Amino acid sequence: FYPPAHVFLKTLKPPAITTNYDDLYEAAAASSNVHVPTLPWQSREMIKSNHSEKNSLLKLHGCVNYPNSIVLSRSDYMRYPDTSQALRGRLHGIFLTTDVLFCGFSMTDDNVHKIIDDMRKVVYVDGQPHDQKFGTILTMTENKMFNRLWDQDFHLQSFGISWADNPSWYHDCFLDYMISSYVKEA
C-alpha cells in the first residue's frame, strides 16, 4: 500500500530525492508498470541500459531493501559526510540544474542543510541570493522563523496560518487538484 501522493509525485518525471528509507515511491511507480532505479544501488544499471537520470530516485538515508544503508542513529548522521559524499554531490547537481519541490519534508535534516549551504556558497553573488530560487517548499502551517530561514532561497507555500485552519485538508485538496490537472493534460 502507498499513498496516492506518491503516484502523483512519480508522474512529475524529474529526478526524485527522499530521506525516507521505505519503498513506497518504488511501489507507486511499479503500480504504473514503471521501473524507477534507486540510487546509488542501481546507478550502474542506469548507465548500462541508458536509462534517463530524470526518472530515478535518490535515497539519501538508505533503503529498506539495503538495511545496512539506513541512516537512523546519531552516529549514522555524524558519519554521513564521510560515507555518502557521492550522494551529496548528486544532490548538488540537481540543485544547480533543477527547480526542487519539497513536499512532505520538514527541512530539519542537517545533511540537507549542509547541501543547501554549499549551494549558497556557489550561486550567491557577493554573499547575496541570486534572483532565481532553488525551488519551492510546501509546508502545512505558517512559521515566521521558518520563512525567515528559507524565503531567500525558496518559494514558500503554506496550507494554513495555524493548525486550526486544517492545513492537512488543504494540502490533500492541493494534491488532488494537481493530480486532476495532470490527468486532464495526459
mmCIF file of C-alpha atoms in Angstrom, residues 14-146:
data_model
loop_
_atom_site.group_PDB
_atom_site.id
_atom_site.type_symbol
_atom_site.label_atom_id
_atom_site.label_comp_id
_atom_site.label_asym_id
_atom_site.label_seq_id
_atom_site.Cartn_x
_atom_site.Cartn_y
_atom_site.Cartn_z
ATOM 1 C CA PRO A 14 12.138 14.854 -12.705
ATOM 2 C CA PRO A 15 14.622 13.029 -10.531
ATOM 3 C CA ALA A 16 13.125 12.348 -7.118
ATOM 4 C CA ILE A 17 15.002 12.613 -3.837
ATOM 5 C CA THR A 18 13.962 11.261 -0.474
ATOM 6 C CA THR A 19 15.329 10.851 3.012
ATOM 7 C CA ASN A 20 12.727 8.140 3.627
ATOM 8 C CA TYR A 21 14.070 4.621 3.534
ATOM 9 C CA ASP A 22 10.710 2.957 2.862
ATOM 10 C CA ASP A 23 9.855 1.689 -0.626
ATOM 11 C CA LEU A 24 6.506 3.466 -1.125
ATOM 12 C CA TYR A 25 7.717 5.553 -4.060
ATOM 13 C CA GLU A 26 9.043 2.484 -5.838
ATOM 14 C CA ALA A 27 5.746 0.645 -5.199
ATOM 15 C CA ALA A 28 3.791 3.561 -6.635
ATOM 16 C CA ALA A 29 5.967 3.539 -9.757
ATOM 17 C CA ALA A 30 5.644 -0.236 -10.102
ATOM 18 C CA SER A 31 1.846 0.091 -9.933
ATOM 19 C CA SER A 32 2.147 2.082 -13.182
ATOM 20 C CA ASN A 33 4.487 -0.511 -14.696
ATOM 21 C CA VAL A 34 7.376 1.932 -14.446
ATOM 22 C CA HIS A 35 10.794 0.940 -13.161
ATOM 23 C CA VAL A 36 12.479 3.677 -11.142
ATOM 24 C CA PRO A 37 16.121 2.934 -10.426
ATOM 25 C CA THR A 38 17.116 3.714 -6.847
ATOM 26 C CA LEU A 39 20.413 5.436 -6.368
ATOM 27 C CA PRO A 40 23.092 4.672 -5.515
ATOM 28 C CA TRP A 41 22.389 0.924 -5.790
ATOM 29 C CA GLN A 42 21.189 0.826 -9.385
ATOM 30 C CA SER A 43 23.407 3.552 -10.853
ATOM 31 C CA ARG A 44 25.466 1.106 -12.926
ATOM 32 C CA GLU A 45 22.238 -0.429 -14.254
ATOM 33 C CA MET A 46 21.142 3.042 -15.397
ATOM 34 C CA ILE A 47 24.366 3.509 -17.338
ATOM 35 C CA LYS A 48 24.197 0.044 -18.870
ATOM 36 C CA SER A 49 20.580 0.476 -20.029
ATOM 37 C CA ASN A 50 20.962 4.174 -20.980
ATOM 38 C CA HIS A 51 18.168 4.991 -18.504
ATOM 39 C CA SER A 52 17.352 8.694 -18.141
ATOM 40 C CA GLU A 53 18.547 10.204 -14.878
ATOM 41 C CA LYS A 54 15.312 12.196 -14.794
ATOM 42 C CA ASN A 55 13.405 9.043 -13.938
ATOM 43 C CA SER A 56 15.355 7.984 -10.867
ATOM 44 C CA LEU A 57 15.092 8.058 -7.088
ATOM 45 C CA LEU A 58 17.993 9.246 -4.947
ATOM 46 C CA LYS A 59 17.631 7.781 -1.449
ATOM 47 C CA LEU A 60 19.759 9.937 0.832
ATOM 48 C CA HIS A 61 19.159 7.955 4.017
ATOM 49 C CA GLY A 62 19.232 4.424 2.714
ATOM 50 C CA CYS A 63 16.621 1.880 1.766
ATOM 51 C CA VAL A 64 14.792 -0.984 3.474
ATOM 52 C CA ASN A 65 15.987 -3.216 0.654
ATOM 53 C CA TYR A 66 19.572 -2.469 1.756
ATOM 54 C CA PRO A 67 19.285 -2.437 5.572
ATOM 55 C CA ASN A 68 22.953 -1.598 6.205
ATOM 56 C CA SER A 69 22.486 1.643 4.271
ATOM 57 C CA ILE A 70 19.820 3.126 6.550
ATOM 58 C CA VAL A 71 20.760 6.389 8.270
ATOM 59 C CA LEU A 72 18.957 6.254 11.576
ATOM 60 C CA SER A 73 21.228 6.681 14.579
ATOM 61 C CA ARG A 74 23.127 9.791 15.629
ATOM 62 C CA SER A 75 26.403 8.110 14.656
ATOM 63 C CA ASP A 76 24.951 7.398 11.173
ATOM 64 C CA TYR A 77 24.197 11.113 10.812
ATOM 65 C CA MET A 78 27.626 12.106 12.117
ATOM 66 C CA ARG A 79 29.367 9.793 9.621
ATOM 67 C CA TYR A 80 27.141 10.790 6.709
ATOM 68 C CA PRO A 81 29.615 13.266 5.149
ATOM 69 C CA ASP A 82 32.263 10.531 5.066
ATOM 70 C CA THR A 83 30.076 7.699 3.806
ATOM 71 C CA SER A 84 27.732 9.488 1.404
ATOM 72 C CA GLN A 85 29.734 12.231 -0.299
ATOM 73 C CA ALA A 86 28.736 10.998 -3.767
ATOM 74 C CA LEU A 87 25.038 11.269 -2.862
ATOM 75 C CA ARG A 88 25.596 14.815 -1.689
ATOM 76 C CA GLY A 89 27.348 15.561 -4.968
ATOM 77 C CA ARG A 90 24.377 14.244 -6.903
ATOM 78 C CA LEU A 91 22.061 16.486 -4.902
ATOM 79 C CA HIS A 92 24.353 19.466 -5.522
ATOM 80 C CA GLY A 93 23.999 18.823 -9.250
ATOM 81 C CA ILE A 94 20.226 18.612 -9.021
ATOM 82 C CA PHE A 95 20.072 21.921 -7.129
ATOM 83 C CA LEU A 96 22.245 23.546 -9.801
ATOM 84 C CA THR A 97 20.088 22.441 -12.727
ATOM 85 C CA THR A 98 16.540 21.794 -11.477
ATOM 86 C CA ASP A 99 13.817 23.582 -9.554
ATOM 87 C CA VAL A 100 13.329 21.418 -6.474
ATOM 88 C CA LEU A 101 9.899 20.781 -4.942
ATOM 89 C CA PHE A 102 9.959 19.861 -1.248
ATOM 90 C CA CYS A 103 6.729 18.018 -0.484
ATOM 91 C CA GLY A 104 6.301 16.256 2.854
ATOM 92 C CA PHE A 105 9.765 17.236 4.034
ATOM 93 C CA SER A 106 10.293 19.093 7.298
ATOM 94 C CA MET A 107 13.530 20.847 6.275
ATOM 95 C CA THR A 108 15.158 19.806 9.559
ATOM 96 C CA ASP A 109 17.741 17.383 8.163
ATOM 97 C CA ASP A 110 21.305 18.561 8.882
ATOM 98 C CA ASN A 111 22.664 16.891 5.750
ATOM 99 C CA VAL A 112 20.217 18.736 3.507
ATOM 100 C CA HIS A 113 21.037 21.993 5.350
ATOM 101 C CA LYS A 114 24.719 21.456 4.551
ATOM 102 C CA ILE A 115 23.954 20.840 0.875
ATOM 103 C CA ILE A 116 21.834 23.999 0.651
ATOM 104 C CA ASP A 117 24.576 25.978 2.394
ATOM 105 C CA ASP A 118 27.088 24.603 -0.132
ATOM 106 C CA MET A 119 24.779 25.808 -2.913
ATOM 107 C CA ARG A 120 24.569 29.256 -1.358
ATOM 108 C CA LYS A 121 28.360 29.486 -1.419
ATOM 109 C CA VAL A 122 28.377 28.654 -5.129
ATOM 110 C CA VAL A 123 25.461 30.661 -6.511
ATOM 111 C CA TYR A 124 25.277 33.721 -4.274
ATOM 112 C CA VAL A 125 26.931 36.810 -5.730
ATOM 113 C CA ASP A 126 28.915 38.810 -3.179
ATOM 114 C CA GLY A 127 27.120 36.919 -0.393
ATOM 115 C CA GLN A 128 23.671 37.848 -1.704
ATOM 116 C CA PRO A 129 20.993 35.469 -3.013
ATOM 117 C CA HIS A 130 20.583 35.111 -6.742
ATOM 118 C CA ASP A 131 17.266 36.272 -8.199
ATOM 119 C CA GLN A 132 16.476 32.650 -9.170
ATOM 120 C CA LYS A 133 15.324 30.496 -6.241
ATOM 121 C CA PHE A 134 16.252 26.838 -5.763
ATOM 122 C CA GLY A 135 12.621 25.707 -5.840
ATOM 123 C CA THR A 136 9.503 25.530 -3.667
ATOM 124 C CA ILE A 137 8.836 24.254 -0.161
ATOM 125 C CA LEU A 138 5.304 23.149 0.723
ATOM 126 C CA THR A 139 4.570 23.495 4.440
ATOM 127 C CA MET A 140 1.497 22.748 6.482
ATOM 128 C CA THR A 141 1.416 25.965 8.555
ATOM 129 C CA GLU A 142 2.961 29.417 8.545
ATOM 130 C CA ASN A 143 6.038 29.835 10.694
ATOM 131 C CA LYS A 144 7.756 33.229 10.661
ATOM 132 C CA MET A 145 11.136 31.849 11.732
ATOM 133 C CA PHE A 146 10.956 29.073 9.132
#
